[in-house]
Amino acid sequence: MTTIKFMPQGINVEATTGASVLELAQKAGVGIRAECGGRGVCGSCRVMVEPLESFSPPSAREIEMLGDDLDKGWRLACHTKVLSAGTVIIPLATRPEQVIVLEESYGNLDITLKPAVRQLFLHVPEPTLDNPRADGERFLQTFKSHTKKLTNLEHDILMRLPNIIREEKGQVTATVWQERKILDLKSGYHELILGIAVDLGTTTMVVYLFNIRSGQLLGRASQLNPQTAYGSDVMTRIHYTSNTKGGSTQMRATVVRGLNQLISEVCDKAQVSTDNVVEVVLVGNTAMHHLCLGLDSRHLALAPYPPVWAEPLDLPAAAIGMAVHPAANLHLLPNKAGFVGADSMAVLLALEPYLQDELQLIIDFGTNGEIILANSQHQWACSTAAGPAFEGAQIRFGMRAQNGAIDKVEFIPESQEIRWETIGGEPPIGICGSGIIAVVAALRKAGILHDGGRFNSRINNDRLRHGAEGMEYVLAWPEETALGEAIVVTQGDVRQVQLGKAALAAGCRILLERAQAKQPDVVLMAGAFGSYIDPEAAKTIGLIPALTPEKIKVVGNAAGHGACLSLLNVDKRKEIALLAPKVDYIELSGESRFSEEFISSTALVPWGK
Amino acid sequence: MTTIKFMPQGINVEATTGASVLELAQKAGVGIRAECGGRGVCGSCRVMVEPLESFSPPSAREIEMLGDDLDKGWRLACHTKVLSAGTVIIPLATRPEQVIVLEESYGNLDITLKPAVRQLFLHVPEPTLDNPRADGERFLQTFKSHTKKLTNLEHDILMRLPNIIREEKGQVTATVWQERKILDLKSGYHELILGIAVDLGTTTMVVYLFNIRSGQLLGRASQLNPQTAYGSDVMTRIHYTSNTKGGSTQMRATVVRGLNQLISEVCDKAQVSTDNVVEVVLVGNTAMHHLCLGLDSRHLALAPYPPVWAEPLDLPAAAIGMAVHPAANLHLLPNKAGFVGADSMAVLLALEPYLQDELQLIIDFGTNGEIILANSQHQWACSTAAGPAFEGAQIRFGMRAQNGAIDKVEFIPESQEIRWETIGGEPPIGICGSGIIAVVAALRKAGILHDGGRFNSRINNDRLRHGAEGMEYVLAWPEETALGEAIVVTQGDVRQVQLGKAALAAGCRILLERAQAKQPDVVLMAGAFGSYIDPEAAKTIGLIPALTPEKIKVVGNAAGHGACLSLLNVDKRKEIALLAPKVDYIELSGESRFSEEFISSTALVPWGK
């Protein structure tokens, strides 16, 4: 008896002399791949051993398959027998399917790693005079134990095949997409394959970089969607493409250039090459989906708003100009409708309301607000033009959420004061989206605003004054701000908040009516912006139902999370492809009850009051 | 009762007033497509009627589907009722599957038209507010009655889809490849689709242009393979690509440029656009196959001569630079081995020995001679380096088969004279391949050559003389030729013929041994060159078995014929894909009996003597 240590797990195993490394690993529960069942055919159980003399001499098969690598300590676990104490190192590629955990998000966190792309290390036999089979045939034969779906080779692979299979004595690494297409073929052993998940928002785009063989998140990066140069909202951009020759191409090139910058940045930081990025999964609303692919988005702006394509889509990433591996696949999740897009489907995947019995109301706050009401029985979705107020636009002192923006506002009953904080603690220069909701809620609590949204002119408060556009409330005095002038909330600002709030609340109510439910069991606030809204303030002004605090959850960038899940596990793509057609889409512009609900939702009062 | 005349068939049919045109055509046996069974759904029964007033007014469905075309006389046969005497014109696209006959060839002549590409005329419904389905979904729905295999659209089609389906009220013509890929999509009704069959020989390339909707041969064109600039034989070209950087690309570009010229020429003559060419089928020997695709051909020159790819292959014609429709498919028949290529498989398809009980010996004469011995039980194939003699090379006065070449030579026993003719009847400038075989046979008959190939110096003949390279026979005196010098046959020339003849005959004998047969039942001489050889001369020198004349057939360019069949009927591709692996390939260099057979075949005597 002797002892073998398995690395990197650090597990010590008692071993009988003569036992194979593979048997030993299997007995000890150390994960090791053996796709041919230990027959020495597939090469998937490649491990490194030390010292060499603690293990049996290489078999003829190992000499054929591993060649010079034997000297470096590489062996086939199935053909290597233990002679005395030693160490076995199991490289990443030899470890079986792994479960990985995504951080910083709510919802489906554990995921089994099952990417669309995998690598196979193969040994292609030489031709013989008796059986001078074609290079392609001998090569495809080696795949037979892995997949029978692969029967054809693309022209560019065929052009390189003869050299590749001869360069390292028949040893090749094939990068295979969905078991049926070879994306890349290299001689020798390789193991780095990367994937990119993209959440393409109207305003912001976020890129996640993964090692899709290990599931490890290698980095993330975000920036403003450069299409904002053509208009901050979707409609302006659609009109631009309709009215400009080559507008669709220009819009596509603009966003892809931005994505390429982000991908390059995140790869540089992780010290990997963009050429190893073999798959990209992208989610975005339907307009972003179309504008990124260069599809004609014009009809998204005209009733009945049909998308060009709603099914899941696979295309070469190179077709839209993405600077990744030239054969990389780009996958897009399905769009449900013109204004409920792949991003909402990704939110569904991330939060999985369709696996729950409780009725979840999911609001994805953005320039457009997408609303999902769902449980395991039924799923409804709609979209409302929540308006620009929630992003700080069309607000007198509105701004994006960056340093110097007032983002938190609170009414202190004891002192009857309204207190604020800024991002970064700097002197204020404006109010961001979460701040404007908070200040309206605080003004309501202080009794400074009526239910209907008018300022209460009878109240005695030195901050309430007449301004150029009517009544206004001084949130910060000139000497407190970085502007040298006062930051005020105008009657017009309050109206903007009311419009946005009414649209979202009316959408929620229509969905609840469809579900014949008075209240959801849970409210989930999603989206980068949704993560900053104070749930209490949102309840105060009736933006969301008045549930108890533990029933209201902030879930972060669920769309981006859903994109990551789809990148790491191909079954998730099937799941949402099956679910999407079942989601009940409500087109609010075709809904007679919408105007009524909208008007009755303008009041700044909690739900049910 | 009234009378309806169907055109272009010219059939007059008695009709009851009120009968539909479709019923009438079906009763009269006039072929007409009706893919939806006459429900007015598919639009496949589109016909033209005159005069308009002899037929019922258009139905609502016809107004929707045909629009302005109604004014031009277009109607749906299923919705149009007969009122009084008139004419119905059935356009090509409305006629069902046709059997066409290929001329100028031996073998499989009747073929059912079943091309890989077909056109569908469809009507895409508009989206509604109740059901705002995506453009892609509505479009694919219209395919459901035709094919369920089509579930995805390529990016370039998606980019154009919204405009195309709206331009002519939803009427579109889709060009579909193998029921699963859309090659082209246009608004309105179209019906011209073309196909090209290519026989790519080492020396000559031939292009056939077909209307693949009617099966009509629109033209053919041929020229020298421009790769001959890099060497007249396969080996020289392979060595060039191996020893030159970018040699494969250069060789591919050279041949594709030549093919593009031919395609352009044949399309110009037929007054059609190359952009309507939606499929190309190409056959050639394995080296031509590889050199045309830009594949690495180096290993074809090294034992055991494995091809890069032997299976049938489909790739975008654009991938190798063919100037046809940008989405056209290029199909290549399978290669059997390094020296029995797709051209031999096309010969099999054209001659169908595998459907016969008689044992056929098929010799495809060319720079390489491919030999097939086959019946319905078993098929064998081999290749021999027949040598350059049969193409007129390495013969003192050898030349290609063109004007002024001595191509026919005859021994007249009565006068003991040897008479010759030239191509075009012009004064001779040399001897082409068929001529050199004929002259050797004539010299044998005249007793001027011994069995072993030596000139008989004891014979008294003023044309037999000593030349610079030994004995030579004066075929034409200086005053008869256009050269001003005599055209002679040297001892060296006879040796070249013996070498080529021995290689071919040995190959035939090895195959016959494998088949345990003394003789084939039939000999088929294929290839452009094979068509000019005099079978009697070939028998005299023992090039082919000594069968009775009716058992020896000249079958023309069988490889080109096989390419045409594969273009016109996709089932033929399956047929050869299934057959090719069953063919028993004999690698003569691995055959111990070959040297012996070769040496014993050098004698210029008929088989069996």
CSV table of C-alpha atoms in Angstrom, one decimal, chain A residues 66-342:
chain,number,residue,atom,x,y,z
A,66,LEU,CA,1.2,11.6,-25.9
A,67,GLY,CA,4.6,11.5,-27.7
A,68,ASP,CA,7.1,14.0,-26.2
A,69,ASP,CA,4.6,15.1,-23.6
A,70,LEU,CA,5.4,11.9,-21.7
A,71,ASP,CA,8.7,13.4,-20.7
A,72,LYS,CA,7.0,16.4,-19.3
A,73,GLY,CA,5.0,14.1,-17.0
A,74,TRP,CA,1.7,13.8,-19.0
A,75,ARG,CA,0.0,10.4,-18.8
A,76,LEU,CA,-3.3,8.8,-19.5
A,77,ALA,CA,-4.9,8.1,-16.1
A,78,CYS,CA,-6.5,4.9,-17.4
A,79,HIS,CA,-3.2,3.5,-18.6
A,80,THR,CA,-1.0,4.6,-15.7
A,81,LYS,CA,-0.5,2.3,-12.7
A,82,VAL,CA,0.7,3.3,-9.3
A,83,LEU,CA,4.1,1.8,-8.2
A,84,SER,CA,4.9,4.0,-5.2
A,85,ALA,CA,3.9,7.3,-3.5
A,86,GLY,CA,3.4,10.2,-5.8
A,87,THR,CA,1.2,13.1,-6.9
A,88,VAL,CA,-1.3,13.3,-9.7
A,89,ILE,CA,-2.3,16.7,-11.1
A,90,ILE,CA,-5.6,17.0,-12.8
A,91,PRO,CA,-5.7,19.9,-15.2
A,92,LEU,CA,-8.8,21.9,-15.8
A,93,ALA,CA,-9.6,20.1,-19.1
A,94,THR,CA,-9.6,16.7,-17.4
A,95,ARG,CA,-12.1,17.7,-14.7
A,96,PRO,CA,-15.7,16.8,-15.4
A,97,GLU,CA,-18.7,19.1,-15.5
A,98,GLN,CA,-18.6,21.7,-12.7
A,99,VAL,CA,-21.2,23.6,-10.8
A,100,ILE,CA,-20.3,27.3,-10.5
A,101,VAL,CA,-21.7,30.1,-8.5
A,102,LEU,CA,-22.4,33.5,-9.9
A,103,GLU,CA,-21.9,36.3,-7.4
A,104,GLU,CA,-23.6,39.7,-6.8
A,105,SER,CA,-27.0,38.8,-8.0
A,106,TYR,CA,-30.3,37.5,-6.8
A,107,GLY,CA,-32.1,34.5,-8.3
A,108,ASN,CA,-30.6,31.5,-10.0
A,109,LEU,CA,-27.1,31.4,-8.6
A,110,ASP,CA,-25.9,27.9,-8.9
A,111,ILE,CA,-25.5,26.7,-12.4
A,112,THR,CA,-24.2,23.5,-14.0
A,113,LEU,CA,-21.5,24.4,-16.5
A,114,LYS,CA,-22.6,23.3,-19.9
A,115,PRO,CA,-21.4,25.8,-22.5
A,116,ALA,CA,-22.2,25.6,-26.2
A,117,VAL,CA,-18.6,25.3,-27.0
A,118,ARG,CA,-16.2,22.6,-25.8
A,119,GLN,CA,-12.8,21.4,-26.6
A,120,LEU,CA,-11.8,17.9,-27.5
A,121,PHE,CA,-8.3,16.6,-27.4
A,122,LEU,CA,-8.0,14.0,-30.1
A,123,HIS,CA,-5.5,11.8,-31.8
A,124,VAL,CA,-5.9,11.4,-35.6
A,125,PRO,CA,-4.4,8.1,-36.9
A,126,GLU,CA,-2.1,8.1,-39.9
A,127,PRO,CA,-3.3,6.7,-43.3
A,128,THR,CA,-2.0,3.4,-44.5
A,129,LEU,CA,-1.5,1.9,-47.9
A,130,ASP,CA,-4.1,-0.8,-47.1
A,131,ASN,CA,-6.6,1.9,-46.1
A,132,PRO,CA,-5.6,5.3,-47.5
A,133,ARG,CA,-8.6,7.0,-46.0
A,134,ALA,CA,-9.0,10.8,-46.5
A,135,ASP,CA,-7.7,13.2,-43.8
A,136,GLY,CA,-11.2,14.3,-43.2
A,137,GLU,CA,-12.6,10.8,-42.7
A,138,ARG,CA,-9.8,9.8,-40.2
A,139,PHE,CA,-10.3,13.1,-38.4
A,140,LEU,CA,-14.1,12.7,-38.1
A,141,GLN,CA,-13.7,9.1,-37.0
A,142,THR,CA,-12.0,10.3,-33.9
A,143,PHE,CA,-15.1,12.3,-33.1
A,144,LYS,CA,-17.4,9.3,-33.2
A,145,SER,CA,-17.2,8.5,-29.5
A,146,HIS,CA,-17.9,12.2,-28.7
A,147,THR,CA,-20.6,13.1,-31.2
A,148,LYS,CA,-22.2,11.7,-34.2
A,149,LYS,CA,-23.7,15.0,-35.3
A,150,LEU,CA,-20.5,16.2,-36.9
A,151,THR,CA,-20.4,15.0,-40.5
A,152,ASN,CA,-19.1,18.0,-42.4
A,153,LEU,CA,-16.2,20.3,-42.2
A,154,GLU,CA,-16.3,24.0,-43.3
A,155,HIS,CA,-14.0,25.0,-46.2
A,156,ASP,CA,-11.6,27.1,-44.0
A,157,ILE,CA,-11.0,24.1,-41.7
A,158,LEU,CA,-10.5,21.8,-44.7
A,159,MET,CA,-7.9,24.1,-46.0
A,160,ARG,CA,-5.9,23.9,-42.8
A,161,LEU,CA,-6.7,20.2,-41.9
A,162,PRO,CA,-3.8,18.4,-43.5
A,163,ASN,CA,-1.1,20.5,-41.8
A,164,ILE,CA,-2.8,20.5,-38.4
A,165,ILE,CA,-3.2,16.8,-38.2
A,166,ARG,CA,0.4,16.2,-39.1
A,167,GLU,CA,2.2,18.9,-37.1
A,168,GLU,CA,2.1,17.1,-33.7
A,169,LYS,CA,1.9,13.4,-34.7
A,170,GLY,CA,-1.9,13.5,-35.1
A,171,GLN,CA,-2.6,15.3,-31.8
A,172,VAL,CA,-5.1,18.1,-32.2
A,173,THR,CA,-7.5,20.2,-30.1
A,174,ALA,CA,-10.8,20.8,-31.7
A,175,THR,CA,-13.1,23.6,-30.5
A,176,VAL,CA,-16.6,22.4,-31.2
A,177,TRP,CA,-19.9,24.4,-31.1
A,178,GLN,CA,-23.1,22.6,-30.1
A,179,GLU,CA,-21.4,19.2,-31.0
A,180,ARG,CA,-22.0,19.9,-34.7
A,181,LYS,CA,-19.6,22.6,-35.9
A,182,ILE,CA,-15.9,22.9,-35.6
A,183,LEU,CA,-15.0,26.5,-34.7
A,184,ASP,CA,-11.3,26.0,-34.4
A,185,LEU,CA,-8.7,23.3,-34.9
A,186,LYS,CA,-5.2,23.5,-33.6
A,187,SER,CA,-2.4,21.0,-33.4
A,188,GLY,CA,-1.3,19.9,-29.9
A,189,TYR,CA,-3.1,20.5,-26.6
A,190,HIS,CA,-4.9,23.7,-25.8
A,191,GLU,CA,-7.4,24.6,-23.1
A,192,LEU,CA,-8.3,28.3,-23.0
A,193,ILE,CA,-11.8,29.1,-24.4
A,194,LEU,CA,-13.6,32.3,-23.4
A,195,GLY,CA,-17.1,33.5,-23.7
A,196,ILE,CA,-18.7,37.0,-23.5
A,197,ALA,CA,-22.1,37.9,-22.1
A,198,VAL,CA,-23.5,41.2,-23.2
A,199,ASP,CA,-26.3,43.2,-21.6
A,200,LEU,CA,-27.0,45.9,-24.3
A,201,GLY,CA,-29.1,48.6,-22.7
A,202,THR,CA,-30.5,51.6,-24.4
A,203,THR,CA,-28.2,53.8,-22.2
A,204,THR,CA,-25.5,51.5,-20.8
A,205,MET,CA,-23.8,48.4,-22.1
A,206,VAL,CA,-22.2,45.8,-19.8
A,207,VAL,CA,-19.8,43.0,-20.9
A,208,TYR,CA,-18.9,40.0,-18.8
A,209,LEU,CA,-15.9,37.8,-19.7
A,210,PHE,CA,-15.9,34.1,-18.7
A,211,ASN,CA,-13.5,31.2,-19.0
A,212,ILE,CA,-16.2,28.9,-20.3
A,213,ARG,CA,-14.2,25.8,-19.6
A,214,SER,CA,-14.1,26.6,-15.8
A,215,GLY,CA,-17.0,28.9,-15.5
A,216,GLN,CA,-14.8,31.5,-13.9
A,217,LEU,CA,-15.8,35.2,-14.3
A,218,LEU,CA,-12.6,36.9,-15.5
A,219,GLY,CA,-13.9,40.4,-15.5
A,220,ARG,CA,-16.6,42.8,-16.5
A,221,ALA,CA,-16.7,46.3,-18.0
A,222,SER,CA,-19.3,48.8,-18.9
A,223,GLN,CA,-19.7,52.0,-20.7
A,224,LEU,CA,-22.3,54.3,-22.3
A,225,ASN,CA,-24.0,52.8,-25.4
A,226,PRO,CA,-22.3,54.9,-28.1
A,227,GLN,CA,-25.7,55.0,-30.0
A,228,THR,CA,-26.8,57.6,-27.4
A,229,ALA,CA,-25.0,60.0,-29.8
A,230,TYR,CA,-28.0,59.4,-32.1
A,231,GLY,CA,-30.6,59.9,-29.4
A,232,SER,CA,-31.1,58.9,-25.8
A,233,ASP,CA,-34.2,57.0,-26.4
A,234,VAL,CA,-35.1,54.1,-28.7
A,235,MET,CA,-37.6,56.0,-30.9
A,236,THR,CA,-35.2,58.7,-31.9
A,237,ARG,CA,-32.6,56.1,-33.0
A,238,ILE,CA,-35.2,54.2,-35.0
A,239,HIS,CA,-36.3,57.4,-36.7
A,240,TYR,CA,-32.7,58.1,-37.5
A,241,THR,CA,-32.1,54.8,-39.2
A,242,SER,CA,-35.4,55.1,-41.1
A,243,ASN,CA,-34.5,58.6,-42.4
A,244,THR,CA,-30.8,58.1,-43.1
A,245,LYS,CA,-29.4,56.2,-46.0
A,246,GLY,CA,-27.3,53.4,-44.6
A,247,GLY,CA,-28.6,54.4,-41.1
A,248,SER,CA,-29.0,50.8,-40.0
A,249,THR,CA,-25.5,49.9,-40.9
A,250,GLN,CA,-24.2,53.0,-39.2
A,251,MET,CA,-26.1,52.3,-36.0
A,252,ARG,CA,-24.9,48.7,-36.0
A,253,ALA,CA,-21.3,49.8,-36.6
A,254,THR,CA,-21.5,52.3,-33.8
A,255,VAL,CA,-22.7,49.9,-31.1
A,256,VAL,CA,-20.4,47.1,-32.3
A,257,ARG,CA,-17.4,49.4,-32.2
A,258,GLY,CA,-18.3,50.2,-28.5
A,259,LEU,CA,-18.7,46.5,-27.7
A,260,ASN,CA,-15.4,45.7,-29.3
A,261,GLN,CA,-13.7,48.4,-27.2
A,262,LEU,CA,-15.3,46.8,-24.0
A,263,ILE,CA,-14.3,43.3,-25.0
A,264,SER,CA,-10.8,44.3,-25.8
A,265,GLU,CA,-10.6,46.2,-22.5
A,266,VAL,CA,-11.9,43.3,-20.4
A,267,CYS,CA,-9.6,40.8,-22.2
A,268,ASP,CA,-6.6,43.1,-21.8
A,269,LYS,CA,-7.2,43.3,-18.0
A,270,ALA,CA,-7.5,39.5,-17.7
A,271,GLN,CA,-4.4,39.1,-19.9
A,272,VAL,CA,-6.2,36.9,-22.4
A,273,SER,CA,-6.6,37.3,-26.2
A,274,THR,CA,-9.9,38.3,-27.8
A,275,ASP,CA,-9.1,35.6,-30.3
A,276,ASN,CA,-10.0,33.0,-27.6
A,277,VAL,CA,-13.5,34.3,-27.3
A,278,VAL,CA,-15.5,31.6,-29.1
A,279,GLU,CA,-19.0,32.5,-28.1
A,280,VAL,CA,-21.0,35.6,-27.3
A,281,VAL,CA,-24.5,35.8,-25.8
A,282,LEU,CA,-26.2,39.1,-26.2
A,283,VAL,CA,-29.5,40.4,-24.6
A,284,GLY,CA,-31.1,43.7,-25.1
A,285,ASN,CA,-34.6,45.1,-25.7
A,286,THR,CA,-36.0,44.4,-29.1
A,287,ALA,CA,-34.9,47.7,-30.6
A,288,MET,CA,-31.3,47.2,-29.3
A,289,HIS,CA,-31.4,43.7,-30.7
A,290,HIS,CA,-32.4,45.0,-34.1
A,291,LEU,CA,-30.1,48.0,-34.1
A,292,CYS,CA,-27.1,45.8,-33.1
A,293,LEU,CA,-27.8,43.3,-35.8
A,294,GLY,CA,-28.4,46.0,-38.5
A,295,LEU,CA,-32.0,44.8,-38.9
A,296,ASP,CA,-34.6,47.2,-40.2
A,297,SER,CA,-36.1,48.6,-36.9
A,298,ARG,CA,-38.6,50.9,-38.6
A,299,HIS,CA,-41.7,48.7,-38.0
A,300,LEU,CA,-41.0,48.6,-34.3
A,301,ALA,CA,-42.2,52.2,-34.3
A,302,LEU,CA,-45.4,51.6,-36.2
A,303,ALA,CA,-48.5,49.7,-34.8
A,304,PRO,CA,-48.7,46.7,-34.5
A,305,TYR,CA,-44.9,47.0,-33.8
A,306,PRO,CA,-43.8,43.6,-35.2
A,307,PRO,CA,-40.1,42.7,-34.7
A,308,VAL,CA,-38.2,41.4,-37.7
A,309,TRP,CA,-37.2,38.3,-35.8
A,310,ALA,CA,-38.4,37.0,-32.4
A,311,GLU,CA,-37.0,33.5,-32.2
A,312,PRO,CA,-33.6,32.8,-30.6
A,313,LEU,CA,-30.9,33.5,-33.1
A,314,ASP,CA,-27.4,32.1,-33.8
A,315,LEU,CA,-25.2,33.8,-36.3
A,316,PRO,CA,-21.4,34.3,-36.9
A,317,ALA,CA,-20.3,37.1,-34.6
A,318,ALA,CA,-18.1,38.2,-37.5
A,319,ALA,CA,-21.3,38.9,-39.5
A,320,ILE,CA,-21.9,42.1,-37.5
A,321,GLY,CA,-18.2,42.9,-37.1
A,322,MET,CA,-17.5,41.7,-33.6
A,323,ALA,CA,-13.7,41.4,-33.0
A,324,VAL,CA,-13.5,38.0,-31.4
A,325,HIS,CA,-12.5,34.6,-32.8
A,326,PRO,CA,-13.4,34.7,-36.5
A,327,ALA,CA,-15.7,31.6,-36.2
A,328,ALA,CA,-17.3,32.6,-32.9
A,329,ASN,CA,-21.0,32.2,-32.6
A,330,LEU,CA,-23.3,35.0,-31.5
A,331,HIS,CA,-26.4,33.9,-29.7
A,332,LEU,CA,-29.3,36.2,-29.0
A,333,LEU,CA,-32.2,35.2,-26.7
A,334,PRO,CA,-35.7,35.4,-28.1
A,335,ASN,CA,-37.7,38.6,-28.3
A,336,LYS,CA,-41.2,38.4,-27.0
A,337,ALA,CA,-42.6,41.4,-28.8
A,338,GLY,CA,-41.6,44.8,-30.2
A,339,PHE,CA,-41.2,46.2,-26.7
A,340,VAL,CA,-40.6,43.1,-24.6
A,341,GLY,CA,-37.3,41.9,-25.8
A,342,ALA,CA,-34.5,39.5,-25.2
